[in-house]
Short mmCIF file of C-alpha atoms in Angstrom, two decimals:
data_model
loop_
_atom_site.label_atom_id
_atom_site.label_comp_id
_atom_site.label_asym_id
_atom_site.label_seq_id
_atom_site.Cartn_x
_atom_site.Cartn_y
_atom_site.Cartn_z
CA MET A 1 -7.16 -17.45 19.45
CA GLY A 2 -7.25 -14.45 21.09
CA GLN A 3 -4.60 -12.51 19.38
CA ALA A 4 -6.62 -13.73 15.89
CA CYS A 5 -9.58 -11.81 17.65
CA LEU A 6 -7.21 -8.71 17.85
CA ALA A 7 -6.74 -8.74 14.15
CA HIS A 8 -10.42 -7.85 14.02
CA LEU A 9 -10.82 -5.34 16.96
CA ASP A 10 -11.17 -2.29 14.52
CA VAL A 11 -14.12 -3.60 12.84
CA LEU A 12 -15.38 -4.69 16.44
CA TYR A 13 -15.02 -1.27 17.34
CA ARG A 14 -16.53 0.82 14.60
CA VAL A 15 -19.82 -1.84 14.57
CA ALA A 16 -19.86 -1.47 18.14
CA ARG A 17 -19.22 2.41 18.16
CA ARG A 18 -22.32 2.54 15.71
CA LEU A 19 -24.86 0.04 17.50
CA THR A 20 -23.92 1.81 20.83
CA ARG A 21 -23.93 5.34 19.62
CA HIS A 22 -21.01 6.26 22.45
CA PRO A 23 -17.38 5.60 22.24
CA GLY A 24 -17.74 4.59 26.07
CA GLU A 25 -20.25 1.85 25.69
CA ALA A 26 -18.69 0.76 22.30
CA GLU A 27 -15.16 0.07 24.56
CA ASP A 28 -17.43 -1.85 26.70
CA LEU A 29 -18.89 -3.90 24.28
CA VAL A 30 -16.14 -4.77 22.65
CA GLN A 31 -13.98 -6.11 25.83
CA GLU A 32 -17.30 -7.87 26.85
CA THR A 33 -17.18 -9.56 22.89
CA PHE A 34 -13.51 -10.54 24.11
CA ALA A 35 -14.23 -12.20 27.35
CA ARG A 36 -17.39 -14.19 25.89
CA ALA A 37 -15.50 -15.24 22.67
CA LEU A 38 -12.42 -16.52 24.53
CA ARG A 39 -14.91 -18.34 26.82
CA ALA A 40 -16.54 -19.66 23.82
CA ALA A 41 -13.43 -20.74 21.84
CA GLY A 42 -13.99 -24.52 22.04
CA GLY A 43 -17.34 -23.73 20.15
CA PHE A 44 -15.53 -22.04 17.23
CA GLU A 45 -15.27 -24.51 14.36
CA GLU A 46 -12.07 -24.92 12.62
CA GLY A 47 -12.22 -23.41 9.08
CA SER A 48 -15.23 -21.00 9.94
CA GLN A 49 -14.88 -17.59 9.62
CA LEU A 50 -13.71 -15.56 12.80
CA LYS A 51 -15.16 -12.29 11.87
CA PRO A 52 -18.75 -13.00 11.33
CA TRP A 53 -18.45 -15.09 14.82
CA LEU A 54 -16.98 -12.24 16.70
CA LEU A 55 -19.51 -9.97 15.18
CA ARG A 56 -22.70 -12.23 16.03
CA ILE A 57 -21.39 -12.54 19.78
CA LEU A 58 -21.17 -8.46 19.96
CA ARG A 59 -24.58 -8.18 18.28
CA ASN A 60 -26.33 -10.78 20.55
CA LEU A 61 -24.50 -8.58 23.77
CA HIS A 62 -25.49 -5.54 22.45
CA LEU A 63 -29.41 -6.56 21.97
CA ASP A 64 -29.30 -8.22 25.31
CA ARG A 65 -28.19 -5.01 26.87
CA TRP A 66 -30.79 -2.84 24.87
CA ARG A 67 -33.44 -5.41 25.78
CA ARG A 68 -32.29 -4.94 29.45
CA GLU A 69 -32.31 -1.10 29.31
CA ARG A 70 -35.33 -0.45 26.86
CA ARG A 71 -37.53 1.07 29.52
CA HIS A 72 -34.85 3.96 29.02
CA ARG A 73 -34.32 4.17 25.58
CA ILE A 74 -36.03 5.70 22.74
CA GLU A 75 -35.72 3.86 19.56
CA PRO A 76 -35.63 5.30 16.35
CA ASP A 77 -38.71 6.43 14.13
CA ALA A 78 -40.11 3.35 12.86
CA ALA A 79 -41.30 4.69 10.02
CA LEU A 80 -37.67 5.00 8.56
CA GLU A 81 -37.96 1.71 8.20
CA GLU A 82 -40.18 1.70 5.70
CA ALA A 83 -38.78 1.55 2.01
CA PRO A 84 -39.34 5.09 0.47
CA GLU A 85 -41.27 5.56 -2.92
CA PRO A 86 -39.61 3.32 -5.37
CA ASP A 87 -38.34 6.90 -7.51
CA ALA A 88 -38.18 8.85 -4.31
CA TRP A 89 -34.25 8.45 -4.30
CA LEU A 90 -34.22 9.05 -8.08
CA ARG A 91 -35.17 13.25 -7.91
CA GLY A 92 -32.46 14.15 -10.11
CA ASP A 93 -28.98 15.03 -10.68
CA LEU A 94 -29.65 18.08 -8.06
CA GLU A 95 -30.40 15.27 -5.55
CA LEU A 96 -27.00 13.76 -6.26
CA GLU A 97 -24.99 16.94 -5.70
CA ALA A 98 -26.38 17.43 -2.37
CA MET A 99 -25.83 14.01 -1.41
CA ARG A 100 -21.99 14.34 -2.49
CA GLY A 101 -21.68 17.22 -0.44
CA LEU A 102 -22.64 15.84 3.17
CA VAL A 103 -20.41 15.26 5.87
CA ALA A 104 -19.37 12.64 8.09
CA SER A 105 -21.63 14.05 10.61
CA GLU A 106 -24.56 14.37 8.89
CA VAL A 107 -24.26 10.19 7.63
CA GLU A 108 -23.52 9.52 11.46
CA ALA A 109 -26.85 11.05 12.20
CA ALA A 110 -29.19 9.47 9.53
CA LEU A 111 -27.98 6.24 10.71
CA GLY A 112 -28.39 6.77 13.86
CA LYS A 113 -31.91 7.27 12.83
CA LEU A 114 -32.14 3.67 12.03
CA SER A 115 -33.48 0.61 13.53
CA GLU A 116 -30.59 -1.62 15.19
CA GLU A 117 -31.51 -4.25 12.73
CA ALA A 118 -31.17 -1.81 9.49
CA ARG A 119 -28.24 -0.12 11.26
CA THR A 120 -26.45 -3.36 11.61
CA ALA A 121 -27.05 -4.42 7.99
CA ILE A 122 -25.38 -0.88 6.26
CA LEU A 123 -22.48 -1.51 8.99
CA LEU A 124 -21.87 -5.09 7.98
CA ASP A 125 -22.26 -4.80 4.26
CA VAL A 126 -19.95 -1.45 4.69
CA GLU A 127 -17.04 -3.46 6.70
CA GLY A 128 -17.31 -6.28 3.44
CA LEU A 129 -18.86 -9.10 5.08
CA THR A 130 -20.67 -11.30 2.22
CA GLU A 131 -24.35 -11.83 2.43
CA THR A 132 -23.94 -15.50 3.68
CA GLU A 133 -21.06 -13.90 6.65
CA MET A 134 -23.94 -11.16 7.30
CA ALA A 135 -26.42 -14.04 7.59
CA GLU A 136 -24.67 -15.61 10.07
CA VAL A 137 -23.80 -12.50 11.98
CA MET A 138 -27.64 -11.57 11.97
CA GLU A 139 -28.74 -15.15 12.37
CA CYS A 140 -31.31 -15.09 9.44
CA ALA A 141 -31.39 -16.15 5.64
CA VAL A 142 -29.39 -14.90 2.75
CA GLY A 143 -32.60 -14.09 1.15
CA THR A 144 -33.60 -12.11 4.32
CA VAL A 145 -30.32 -10.06 4.23
CA LYS A 146 -30.48 -8.91 0.93
CA SER A 147 -34.37 -7.63 1.57
CA ARG A 148 -33.17 -6.22 4.97
CA LEU A 149 -30.13 -4.34 2.97
CA SER A 150 -32.23 -3.29 0.42
CA ARG A 151 -34.81 -1.80 2.85
CA ALA A 152 -31.94 -0.46 4.98
CA ARG A 153 -30.38 1.77 2.15
CA ALA A 154 -33.47 2.83 0.96
CA ALA A 155 -34.38 4.02 4.40
CA LEU A 156 -31.03 5.93 5.12
CA ARG A 157 -31.18 7.31 1.43
CA SER A 158 -34.41 8.82 2.71
CA ALA A 159 -32.98 9.86 6.00
CA LEU A 160 -30.19 11.39 4.15
CA ALA A 161 -32.18 13.49 1.86
CA GLU A 162 -33.05 15.43 5.06
CA TYR A 163 -29.51 16.81 5.36
CA ALA A 164 -29.19 17.18 1.21
CA ARG A 165 -31.76 19.66 1.07
CA MET B 1 -35.53 -6.48 -18.39
CA ASP B 2 -37.11 -3.48 -16.64
CA CYS B 3 -35.73 -0.41 -14.66
CA GLU B 4 -37.12 -2.02 -11.48
CA GLU B 5 -35.41 -5.69 -11.92
CA VAL B 6 -32.26 -3.87 -13.07
CA LYS B 7 -32.74 -1.51 -9.74
CA LEU B 8 -32.98 -4.54 -7.96
CA LEU B 9 -29.65 -5.94 -9.27
CA LEU B 10 -27.48 -2.72 -8.57
CA LEU B 11 -26.36 -3.92 -5.38
CA ASP B 12 -25.32 -7.47 -6.26
CA THR B 13 -23.57 -5.89 -9.64
CA ARG B 14 -21.55 -3.59 -7.40
CA ARG B 15 -20.58 -6.26 -4.66
CA LYS B 16 -19.83 -9.51 -6.57
CA GLY B 17 -20.96 -9.37 -10.27
CA LEU B 18 -23.34 -11.06 -12.15
CA GLU B 19 -23.17 -14.32 -14.40
CA PRO B 20 -23.11 -13.63 -17.95
CA PRO B 21 -25.63 -13.59 -19.55
CA LEU B 22 -27.62 -11.61 -16.40
CA GLY B 23 -24.80 -9.42 -16.01
CA GLU B 24 -24.63 -8.32 -19.43
CA SER B 25 -27.98 -7.52 -19.59
CA VAL B 26 -27.93 -5.31 -16.70
CA SER B 27 -25.10 -3.47 -18.56
CA ALA B 28 -27.00 -3.39 -21.67
CA HIS B 29 -30.10 -1.70 -20.12
CA LEU B 30 -27.72 0.56 -18.05
CA ALA B 31 -26.12 1.54 -21.08
CA ALA B 32 -29.42 2.71 -22.45
CA CYS B 33 -31.43 4.25 -19.74
CA PRO B 34 -30.36 7.56 -18.03
CA SER B 35 -32.95 6.77 -14.93
CA CYS B 36 -30.99 3.70 -13.91
CA GLN B 37 -27.68 5.30 -14.62
CA ARG B 38 -28.76 8.00 -12.43
CA ALA B 39 -29.66 5.26 -9.91
CA GLU B 40 -26.46 3.69 -10.23
CA ALA B 41 -24.74 6.67 -9.61
CA VAL B 42 -26.78 7.32 -6.68
CA GLU B 43 -25.95 3.98 -5.08
CA ARG B 44 -22.06 4.34 -6.08
CA THR B 45 -22.33 7.79 -4.15
CA LEU B 46 -23.58 6.55 -1.17
CA ASP B 47 -21.20 3.86 -0.92
CA ASP B 48 -18.59 6.51 -1.34
CA LEU B 49 -20.00 8.07 1.95
CA LEU B 50 -20.49 5.34 3.82
CA GLN B 51 -16.93 4.26 3.36
CA ALA B 52 -15.41 7.58 3.95
CA THR B 53 -17.41 8.18 6.94
CA LEU B 54 -17.62 4.73 8.74
CA LEU B 55 -14.41 2.78 8.11
CA ARG B 56 -12.03 6.02 9.00
CA GLU B 57 -11.94 5.23 12.63
CA ALA B 58 -9.65 2.89 14.34
CA ALA B 59 -10.13 1.06 17.79
CA PRO B 60 -8.53 3.29 20.59
CA SER B 61 -5.00 2.14 21.42
CA SER B 62 -5.84 1.93 24.75
CA LEU B 63 -8.59 -0.59 23.96
CA ARG B 64 -6.10 -2.64 22.29
CA GLN B 65 -3.40 -2.21 24.91
CA GLU B 66 -5.86 -3.11 27.44
CA LEU B 67 -7.06 -6.44 25.54
CA GLU B 68 -3.43 -7.50 24.84
CA ARG B 69 -2.70 -7.15 28.74
CA SER B 70 -5.98 -9.17 29.39
CA LEU B 71 -4.79 -11.68 27.02
CA ALA B 72 -1.30 -12.12 28.28
CA ALA B 73 -2.71 -12.19 31.90
CA GLU B 74 -4.89 -15.10 30.91
CA GLY B 75 -1.99 -17.32 29.61
CA GLU B 76 -2.98 -16.36 25.76
CA ALA B 77 0.36 -14.54 25.25
CA GLU B 78 1.93 -17.21 23.61
CA ALA B 79 0.35 -16.30 20.71
CA VAL B 80 1.14 -12.42 20.72
CA PRO B 81 2.73 -11.78 17.26
CA SER B 82 6.40 -10.72 17.79
CA ARG B 83 6.44 -7.55 15.62
CA PRO B 84 9.79 -6.35 13.99
CA LEU B 85 12.27 -4.78 16.27
CA ARG B 86 12.06 -1.84 14.35
CA THR B 87 8.14 -1.68 14.21
CA LEU B 88 8.43 -2.14 18.44
CA ARG B 89 10.68 0.62 18.17
CA ARG B 90 8.43 2.45 16.86
CA TRP B 91 5.95 1.38 19.00
CA ALA B 92 7.63 2.34 22.30
CA SER B 93 8.51 5.83 21.06
CA SER B 94 5.22 6.91 20.25
CA ARG B 95 3.16 5.01 23.12
CA SER B 96 3.30 5.71 26.93
CA GLY B 97 5.34 4.00 29.43
CA LEU B 98 2.53 1.60 29.93
CA ALA B 99 2.22 0.31 26.51
CA ALA B 100 6.07 0.53 25.95
CA THR B 101 5.92 -2.14 29.34
CA GLY B 102 3.12 -4.17 27.50
CA LEU B 103 4.98 -4.43 24.52
CA ALA B 104 7.99 -5.42 26.29
CA ALA B 105 6.00 -8.37 27.96
CA CYS B 106 4.74 -9.74 24.71
CA LEU B 107 8.39 -9.05 23.35
CA ALA B 108 9.57 -11.24 26.24
CA VAL B 109 7.11 -14.00 25.63
CA SER B 110 7.75 -14.26 22.06
CA LEU B 111 11.60 -14.68 22.77
CA PHE B 112 10.55 -17.20 25.03
CA VAL B 113 8.35 -19.65 22.80
CA LEU B 114 11.13 -19.11 20.14
CA PHE B 115 13.57 -20.03 22.75
CA GLU B 116 11.13 -23.19 24.01
CA ARG B 117 10.67 -24.05 20.52
CA GLY B 118 14.29 -24.59 19.92
CA GLY B 119 14.50 -23.25 16.35
CA PRO B 120 13.55 -24.55 13.13
CA GLY B 121 14.43 -28.20 13.96
CA GLY B 122 11.51 -28.37 16.20
CA VAL B 123 9.49 -26.76 13.35
CA THR B 124 6.16 -29.11 12.86
CA LEU B 125 3.49 -28.49 10.24
CA ALA B 126 1.11 -26.35 13.16
CA THR B 127 3.71 -24.53 14.09
CA LEU B 128 4.47 -23.47 10.36
CA THR B 129 1.06 -22.88 10.07
CA GLY B 130 0.56 -20.66 13.11
CA GLU B 131 3.34 -18.86 12.30
CA ALA B 132 2.21 -17.77 8.85
CA VAL B 133 -0.86 -16.71 10.33
CA ASN B 134 0.60 -14.70 13.29
CA ASP B 135 2.88 -12.85 10.40
CA HIS B 136 -0.69 -12.24 8.27
CA LEU B 137 -2.04 -10.55 11.62
CA ARG B 138 0.89 -8.96 12.25
CA VAL B 139 0.51 -6.77 9.08
CA LEU B 140 -3.10 -6.57 9.65
CA VAL B 141 -2.46 -4.94 13.38
CA SER B 142 0.12 -2.73 12.09
CA GLU B 143 -0.20 0.87 12.06
CA HIS B 144 2.39 1.43 8.85
CA PRO B 145 2.53 -2.29 7.76
CA LEU B 146 4.22 -1.85 4.49
CA GLU B 147 7.70 -0.31 4.05
CA ILE B 148 7.18 0.42 0.08
CA GLU B 149 3.72 0.62 -1.16
CA SER B 150 2.73 0.11 -4.85
CA GLY B 151 0.80 -1.94 -6.88
CA ILE B 152 3.65 -2.46 -9.69
CA ASN B 153 5.43 -6.10 -9.03
CA HIS B 154 8.27 -4.30 -10.89
CA GLN B 155 8.57 -1.71 -8.15
CA VAL B 156 8.23 -4.01 -5.26
CA LYS B 157 10.18 -7.07 -6.39
CA PRO B 158 13.52 -4.81 -6.87
CA TRP B 159 13.09 -3.11 -3.15
CA PHE B 160 13.74 -6.19 -1.75
CA GLU B 161 17.07 -6.51 -3.34
CA GLY B 162 20.11 -6.23 -0.86
CA ARG B 163 17.42 -6.09 2.07
CA LEU B 164 17.15 -10.17 1.82
CA ASP B 165 19.97 -12.95 0.66
CA PHE B 166 17.59 -14.49 -1.42
CA ALA B 167 15.54 -13.37 -4.34
CA PRO B 168 11.70 -13.93 -3.45
CA VAL B 169 8.85 -13.91 -6.58
CA VAL B 170 5.90 -11.09 -6.43
CA PRO B 171 3.27 -12.53 -8.25
CA VAL B 172 0.47 -10.91 -9.70
CA PRO B 173 -1.35 -13.32 -11.33
CA GLU B 174 -4.24 -11.93 -13.23
CA VAL B 175 -7.48 -12.40 -10.70
CA PRO B 176 -10.35 -9.72 -10.95
CA ASP B 177 -10.43 -7.90 -7.72
CA LEU B 178 -6.96 -8.70 -6.78
CA HIS B 179 -4.48 -5.88 -6.37
CA LEU B 180 -0.98 -5.71 -4.94
CA SER B 181 -0.58 -3.34 -2.05
CA GLY B 182 2.97 -3.33 -1.33
CA GLY B 183 5.76 -5.09 1.05
CA ALA B 184 7.88 -4.87 3.99
CA ILE B 185 10.67 -7.22 5.37
CA GLY B 186 9.52 -9.38 8.29
CA TYR B 187 10.25 -12.63 9.95
CA PHE B 188 9.23 -16.16 9.67
CA LEU B 189 10.59 -18.37 12.39
CA ASP B 190 14.11 -17.85 12.88
CA ARG B 191 14.73 -16.06 9.33
CA LYS B 192 14.25 -12.96 7.41
CA ALA B 193 11.10 -13.10 5.26
CA ALA B 194 9.88 -10.71 2.39
CA VAL B 195 6.44 -10.19 3.49
CA VAL B 196 3.74 -9.47 0.02
CA GLU B 197 0.46 -7.88 1.06
CA TYR B 198 -2.51 -7.97 -1.44
CA HIS B 199 -6.03 -7.34 -1.49
CA LEU B 200 -8.45 -9.38 -2.82
CA GLY B 201 -11.71 -7.31 -2.85
CA ARG B 202 -12.23 -6.17 0.61
CA HIS B 203 -9.99 -9.01 2.06
CA ALA B 204 -6.10 -9.09 2.98
CA VAL B 205 -4.16 -11.44 1.60
CA THR B 206 -0.28 -12.39 2.61
CA LEU B 207 2.29 -13.63 0.87
CA LEU B 208 5.31 -14.52 2.84
CA ALA B 209 8.63 -15.74 1.45
CA PHE B 210 11.55 -16.84 2.98
CA ARG B 211 14.36 -19.39 2.90
CA GLY B 212 12.60 -22.96 2.44
CA ASP B 213 15.91 -24.78 4.05
CA GLY B 214 15.63 -27.01 7.10
CA LEU B 215 11.23 -26.62 7.28
CA PRO B 216 9.17 -29.41 6.68
CA ASP B 217 5.79 -30.00 4.66
CA LEU B 218 6.69 -27.49 1.61
CA PRO B 219 5.61 -29.39 -1.21
CA GLU B 220 7.61 -28.49 -4.20
CA ASN B 221 5.59 -26.10 -6.64
CA GLU B 222 2.52 -28.11 -5.10
CA PRO B 223 0.64 -25.70 -2.56
CA ALA B 224 -0.49 -27.37 0.54
CA LEU B 225 -3.42 -25.98 2.32
CA SER B 226 -3.56 -25.70 6.18
CA SER B 227 -6.08 -23.74 8.40
CA ALA B 228 -5.32 -22.19 11.79
CA ARG B 229 -8.18 -20.02 14.05
CA GLY B 230 -10.22 -19.54 11.11
CA PHE B 231 -7.57 -18.28 8.59
CA ALA B 232 -6.28 -20.43 5.54
CA VAL B 233 -2.86 -20.90 4.95
CA ALA B 234 -1.09 -22.30 1.31
CA ARG B 235 2.41 -23.18 1.50
CA TRP B 236 4.90 -24.36 -1.25
CA ARG B 237 8.57 -24.10 -1.96
CA ALA B 238 9.83 -23.38 -5.49
CA GLY B 239 13.64 -23.00 -6.65
CA GLY B 240 14.56 -22.94 -2.62
CA VAL B 241 12.34 -20.48 -1.35
CA GLY B 242 9.30 -21.20 0.57
CA TYR B 243 5.78 -19.45 0.48
CA ALA B 244 2.89 -19.38 2.01
CA LEU B 245 -0.12 -17.55 1.43
CA VAL B 246 -2.33 -16.35 3.98
CA SER B 247 -5.96 -15.14 4.33
CA ASP B 248 -9.26 -15.31 6.14
CA ILE B 249 -10.82 -16.07 2.26
CA ALA B 250 -12.70 -19.76 2.06
CA SER B 251 -10.25 -22.34 1.71
CA GLN B 252 -11.21 -23.18 -1.61
CA ASP B 253 -10.83 -20.14 -2.96
CA LEU B 254 -7.33 -19.44 -1.34
CA ARG B 255 -6.43 -23.01 -2.53
CA LYS B 256 -7.10 -21.45 -6.78
CA LEU B 257 -5.21 -18.35 -5.71
CA ALA B 258 -2.64 -20.06 -4.51
CA ASP B 259 -2.31 -22.64 -7.28
CA LEU B 260 -1.65 -19.24 -9.86
CA PHE B 261 0.71 -17.42 -7.34
CA ALA B 262 3.03 -21.22 -7.65
CA ALA B 263 2.86 -21.21 -11.14
CA GLU B 264 4.12 -17.86 -11.16
CA SER B 265 6.68 -18.59 -8.64
CA ALA B 266 7.91 -21.67 -10.16
CA HIS B 267 9.66 -19.95 -13.31
#
């Protein structure tokens, strides 16, 4: 089990890195995820997918930590969760070109402005999880994943537009 | 079908494709609508940006080593994949002394396990499945897993000539989103193996080809399925060569894929 988990280490670290926004905290979170997964190995069903299972543990641990520390944390602006007007992201080829010129640090910064839920949806999608796998990680219905991802991408486009100007 | 309906389906179209009637409607609309073409271009650009930004980072090697040490300490080490020696030497030469010590410990445990297993005579279906999964994991966790990188089987197959004492088939069946990535020499139990790597969408798929003599549970040209640790393994034998196909895709999908691979390996 432990070695099978190691095969997903890079994915776990990348997701942890963007959820915590801190390399050291990400490493702690991944280590705790491994420890929790090994303790809970008996609950893992043979034939089911390991990656979503691990990511669900990681996310729940992150949420637990965040809830414990939330008095000291500032969550992102809730307004960014509002999807922009339907055509706000279609302002022409100029915007498309500007978006193509964005650098990694700007994408990271825009992603950091999203809520945990929106960030998680974006991260899991980029990591190649299917909607079913994302639903397992986020513990919601597949239909909910679809709408969350759609809203999250709209919010991210909106945040990126600030840097693309 | 209007623009709003099409825009809602753009993500599904890119991620998994749409069934023919709906897919054709979306394609037809896109071909004639500049606004939706632009929306599609923005979405694709966003995908490219995110992939270039978010997928470039790997876990720190210090974290990996720490976890490997912890697992070894907790008695999980018997599952440590035994890397090919050449890879080990590369690792050992490029890592700190501490890392080399950890790897040496892993290797020692692996050799101990091999010794304890008593060679291929004691091989069971569980051993065979576990080894196939470990080989797949070795490819996934290696920093430079492929010795030949090519998407063309006429380049990958000849590369194995002279490196193995059998001739593996390198099938590339026509399956949407299936791409050959390359190959390498590895080990399967006590014997050399051709390790061929593919990608099915974003899932890694590993084909192992090895001499099949003395190994049980390798049905002739008829893939049989088993699973371990969340990975599905299809195994079969063709022309005296054993094959194992491993991935984390759903078992039923791997079976379909294995049937196509087995059909090609039988020729």
